[in-house]
Amino acid sequence: MTRDDKLAFRFDCGGVWLNLLATRGRTFSAAPVERLATPARLAEWLERCELSPARPPGQDDLHRTWALREALRALALATVEERPPSADAVAHLATFLGEHDDPVRLSADDRLRREPPATTAHALARIARQAVDQMTGSDRLALKSCPEPDCRGVFVDPPGRRRWCPSPACASRGRVRALRARRNAALSGMGDGAPPSPQP
């Protein structure tokens, strides 16, 4: 995988807020991949999500995005694993939403539209509310996390048939590891069933 491939944004996780989590790859490894390393990259990602704010993101917005992303990640994993969420993550999310109200203002010309967010914080508030709606409603049951220990990416899987997240790398690593485990188990079984060596 090339460096460009590693830094490519993912938009296949099932929701904008889940795609935000995917802007940090291999999160639980010794060398995570940061796909939102600069305000310019954040601006590009927001544009591709059709959430470009009237005022371009700055460095403070970047740090705010990172903090919200990791709070949402902690809450998402707790939701998938059906365990109590981190009090700090809940408090961070509640405080963020309380400080960045983003009223809905609609317009209709060729289609129904919502006014663009005024700031990056307002764009993030829209994403955070999407996350809250999914994690607190019945749609939470469709959430799943990748079993790869360095990834644990959260994604939507309504049929419940997917094992890995949409990243091909995770599925590839998982299948290779499973194949090695089966081979080792087979070799171990052959060794256990081998006849004793003849005595001289």
GROMACS .gro file of C-alpha atoms in nm:
model
  200
    1MET     CA    1   0.000   0.000   0.000
    2THR     CA    2   0.141   0.338  -0.101
    3ARG     CA    3   0.155   0.642   0.125
    4ASP     CA    4  -0.122   0.804  -0.081
    5ASP     CA    5  -0.341   0.498  -0.032
    6LYS     CA    6  -0.285   0.509   0.343
    7LEU     CA    7  -0.378   0.878   0.358
    8ALA     CA    8  -0.685   0.846   0.135
    9PHE     CA    9  -1.012   0.939   0.302
   10ARG     CA   10  -1.267   0.662   0.358
   11PHE     CA   11  -1.634   0.723   0.286
   12ASP     CA   12  -1.764   0.368   0.312
   13CYS     CA   13  -1.829   0.325   0.683
   14GLY     CA   14  -2.202   0.398   0.670
   15GLY     CA   15  -2.229   0.755   0.797
   16VAL     CA   16  -2.044   1.085   0.804
   17TRP     CA   17  -1.962   1.049   1.173
   18LEU     CA   18  -1.824   0.699   1.114
   19ASN     CA   19  -1.620   0.830   0.822
   20LEU     CA   20  -1.481   1.090   1.063
   21LEU     CA   21  -1.357   0.809   1.288
   22ALA     CA   22  -1.186   0.659   0.983
   23THR     CA   23  -0.979   0.973   0.931
   24ARG     CA   24  -0.737   0.815   1.178
   25GLY     CA   25  -0.624   0.475   1.056
   26ARG     CA   26  -0.480   0.189   1.262
   27THR     CA   27  -0.571   0.392   1.568
   28PHE     CA   28  -0.458   0.132   1.820
   29SER     CA   29  -0.124   0.053   1.658
   30ALA     CA   30   0.217   0.193   1.747
   31ALA     CA   31   0.205   0.410   1.432
   32PRO     CA   32  -0.147   0.546   1.369
   33VAL     CA   33  -0.222   0.703   1.030
   34GLU     CA   34  -0.348   1.062   1.065
   35ARG     CA   35  -0.549   1.161   0.759
   36LEU     CA   36  -0.643   1.503   0.898
   37ALA     CA   37  -0.293   1.629   0.964
   38THR     CA   38  -0.348   1.991   0.856
   39PRO     CA   39  -0.631   2.246   0.840
   40ALA     CA   40  -0.619   2.212   0.460
   41ARG     CA   41  -0.686   1.839   0.483
   42LEU     CA   42  -0.973   1.906   0.722
   43ALA     CA   43  -1.115   2.159   0.476
   44GLU     CA   44  -1.089   1.902   0.197
   45TRP     CA   45  -1.264   1.636   0.404
   46LEU     CA   46  -1.548   1.871   0.501
   47GLU     CA   47  -1.592   1.973   0.139
   48ARG     CA   48  -1.624   1.612   0.031
   49CYS     CA   49  -1.887   1.565   0.303
   50GLU     CA   50  -2.073   1.874   0.171
   51LEU     CA   51  -2.014   2.046   0.504
   52SER     CA   52  -1.776   2.326   0.404
   53PRO     CA   53  -1.806   2.609   0.658
   54ALA     CA   54  -1.830   2.973   0.556
   55ARG     CA   55  -1.499   3.033   0.736
   56PRO     CA   56  -1.212   2.794   0.647
   57PRO     CA   57  -1.076   2.573   0.926
   58GLY     CA   58  -0.778   2.686   1.129
   59GLN     CA   59  -0.537   2.507   1.361
   60ASP     CA   60  -0.774   2.536   1.658
   61ASP     CA   61  -1.047   2.375   1.449
   62LEU     CA   62  -0.814   2.088   1.369
   63HIS     CA   63  -0.746   2.020   1.738
   64ARG     CA   64  -1.117   2.051   1.812
   65THR     CA   65  -1.189   1.794   1.540
   66TRP     CA   66  -0.934   1.549   1.677
   67ALA     CA   67  -1.077   1.576   2.028
   68LEU     CA   68  -1.435   1.525   1.913
   69ARG     CA   69  -1.335   1.235   1.690
   70GLU     CA   70  -1.169   1.047   1.974
   71ALA     CA   71  -1.461   1.112   2.211
   72LEU     CA   72  -1.698   0.972   1.947
   73ARG     CA   73  -1.467   0.674   1.894
   74ALA     CA   74  -1.475   0.589   2.264
   75LEU     CA   75  -1.853   0.616   2.271
   76ALA     CA   76  -1.894   0.414   1.952
   77LEU     CA   77  -1.682   0.127   2.080
   78ALA     CA   78  -1.872   0.127   2.409
   79THR     CA   79  -2.198   0.114   2.214
   80VAL     CA   80  -2.084  -0.178   1.998
   81GLU     CA   81  -1.942  -0.366   2.296
   82GLU     CA   82  -2.254  -0.296   2.505
   83ARG     CA   83  -2.062  -0.157   2.800
   84PRO     CA   84  -2.100   0.168   2.996
   85PRO     CA   85  -1.951   0.465   2.806
   86SER     CA   86  -1.663   0.674   2.934
   87ALA     CA   87  -1.789   0.956   3.154
   88ASP     CA   88  -1.521   1.184   3.011
   89ALA     CA   89  -1.630   1.111   2.652
   90VAL     CA   90  -1.996   1.172   2.739
   91ALA     CA   91  -1.908   1.500   2.910
   92HIS     CA   92  -1.692   1.613   2.618
   93LEU     CA   93  -1.969   1.543   2.366
   94ALA     CA   94  -2.239   1.706   2.578
   95THR     CA   95  -2.027   2.016   2.636
   96PHE     CA   96  -1.938   2.042   2.268
   97LEU     CA   97  -2.302   2.023   2.157
   98GLY     CA   98  -2.405   2.269   2.425
   99GLU     CA   99  -2.146   2.522   2.311
  100HIS     CA  100  -2.209   2.492   1.937
  101ASP     CA  101  -2.577   2.517   1.861
  102ASP     CA  102  -2.648   2.490   1.489
  103PRO     CA  103  -3.012   2.577   1.411
  104VAL     CA  104  -3.164   2.419   1.102
  105ARG     CA  105  -3.226   2.675   0.827
  106LEU     CA  106  -3.367   2.532   0.506
  107SER     CA  107  -3.401   2.660   0.153
  108ALA     CA  108  -3.562   2.509  -0.154
  109ASP     CA  109  -3.473   2.591  -0.512
  110ASP     CA  110  -3.394   2.288  -0.728
  111ARG     CA  111  -3.406   2.069  -0.416
  112LEU     CA  112  -3.428   2.092  -0.039
  113ARG     CA  113  -3.108   2.234   0.105
  114ARG     CA  114  -2.971   2.332   0.441
  115GLU     CA  115  -2.766   2.645   0.485
  116PRO     CA  116  -2.392   2.574   0.510
  117PRO     CA  117  -2.242   2.570   0.859
  118ALA     CA  118  -2.100   2.905   0.966
  119THR     CA  119  -1.787   2.756   1.122
  120THR     CA  120  -1.603   2.427   1.144
  121ALA     CA  121  -1.744   2.382   1.494
  122HIS     CA  122  -2.096   2.407   1.354
  123ALA     CA  123  -2.011   2.150   1.087
  124LEU     CA  124  -1.878   1.920   1.358
  125ALA     CA  125  -2.195   1.974   1.561
  126ARG     CA  126  -2.400   1.835   1.272
  127ILE     CA  127  -2.175   1.531   1.262
  128ALA     CA  128  -2.193   1.486   1.638
  129ARG     CA  129  -2.573   1.497   1.636
  130GLN     CA  130  -2.579   1.229   1.368
  131ALA     CA  131  -2.360   1.018   1.596
  132VAL     CA  132  -2.585   1.075   1.897
  133ASP     CA  133  -2.897   0.983   1.699
  134GLN     CA  134  -2.743   0.658   1.581
  135MET     CA  135  -2.588   0.554   1.911
  136THR     CA  136  -2.902   0.624   2.114
  137GLY     CA  137  -3.160   0.481   1.871
  138SER     CA  138  -3.237   0.140   1.727
  139ASP     CA  139  -2.981   0.197   1.449
  140ARG     CA  140  -2.710   0.131   1.707
  141LEU     CA  141  -2.782  -0.240   1.661
  142ALA     CA  142  -2.635  -0.222   1.309
  143LEU     CA  143  -2.299  -0.093   1.435
  144LYS     CA  144  -2.004  -0.329   1.437
  145SER     CA  145  -1.633  -0.292   1.507
  146CYS     CA  146  -1.344  -0.441   1.314
  147PRO     CA  147  -1.181  -0.735   1.498
  148GLU     CA  148  -0.832  -0.629   1.392
  149PRO     CA  149  -0.673  -0.516   1.722
  150ASP     CA  150  -0.487  -0.221   1.570
  151CYS     CA  151  -0.798  -0.096   1.386
  152ARG     CA  152  -1.126  -0.157   1.574
  153GLY     CA  153  -1.293   0.070   1.319
  154VAL     CA  154  -1.668   0.111   1.366
  155PHE     CA  155  -1.898   0.068   1.067
  156VAL     CA  156  -2.259  -0.004   0.978
  157ASP     CA  157  -2.347  -0.364   0.897
  158PRO     CA  158  -2.729  -0.399   0.883
  159PRO     CA  159  -2.727  -0.763   0.762
  160GLY     CA  160  -2.474  -0.855   1.032
  161ARG     CA  161  -2.268  -1.063   0.791
  162ARG     CA  162  -1.948  -0.857   0.767
  163ARG     CA  163  -1.653  -0.955   0.979
  164TRP     CA  164  -1.402  -0.681   0.904
  165CYS     CA  165  -1.438  -0.308   0.843
  166PRO     CA  166  -1.449  -0.187   0.479
  167SER     CA  167  -1.069  -0.153   0.466
  168PRO     CA  168  -0.927  -0.425   0.237
  169ALA     CA  169  -0.607  -0.426   0.443
  170CYS     CA  170  -0.788  -0.543   0.757
  171ALA     CA  171  -0.965  -0.826   0.577
  172SER     CA  172  -0.639  -0.932   0.413
  173ARG     CA  173  -0.444  -0.935   0.740
  174GLY     CA  174  -0.724  -1.118   0.917
  175ARG     CA  175  -0.750  -1.389   0.651
  176VAL     CA  176  -0.373  -1.442   0.644
  177ARG     CA  177  -0.364  -1.476   1.022
  178ALA     CA  178  -0.658  -1.718   1.019
  179LEU     CA  179  -0.489  -1.929   0.749
  180ARG     CA  180  -0.168  -1.946   0.951
  181ALA     CA  181  -0.363  -2.046   1.260
  182ARG     CA  182  -0.536  -2.329   1.070
  183ARG     CA  183  -0.205  -2.451   0.930
  184ASN     CA  184  -0.041  -2.443   1.272
  185ALA     CA  185  -0.336  -2.628   1.422
  186ALA     CA  186  -0.315  -2.891   1.149
  187LEU     CA  187   0.058  -2.938   1.201
  188SER     CA  188   0.007  -2.961   1.576
  189GLY     CA  189  -0.261  -3.224   1.525
  190MET     CA  190  -0.034  -3.426   1.300
  191GLY     CA  191   0.236  -3.412   1.563
  192ASP     CA  192   0.001  -3.529   1.838
  193GLY     CA  193  -0.109  -3.826   1.631
  194ALA     CA  194   0.236  -3.935   1.515
  195PRO     CA  195   0.349  -4.286   1.617
  196PRO     CA  196   0.633  -4.304   1.867
  197SER     CA  197   0.984  -4.329   1.729
  198PRO     CA  198   1.126  -4.683   1.732
  199GLN     CA  199   1.368  -4.756   2.014
  200PRO     CA  200   1.719  -4.865   1.918
   0.00000   0.00000   0.00000
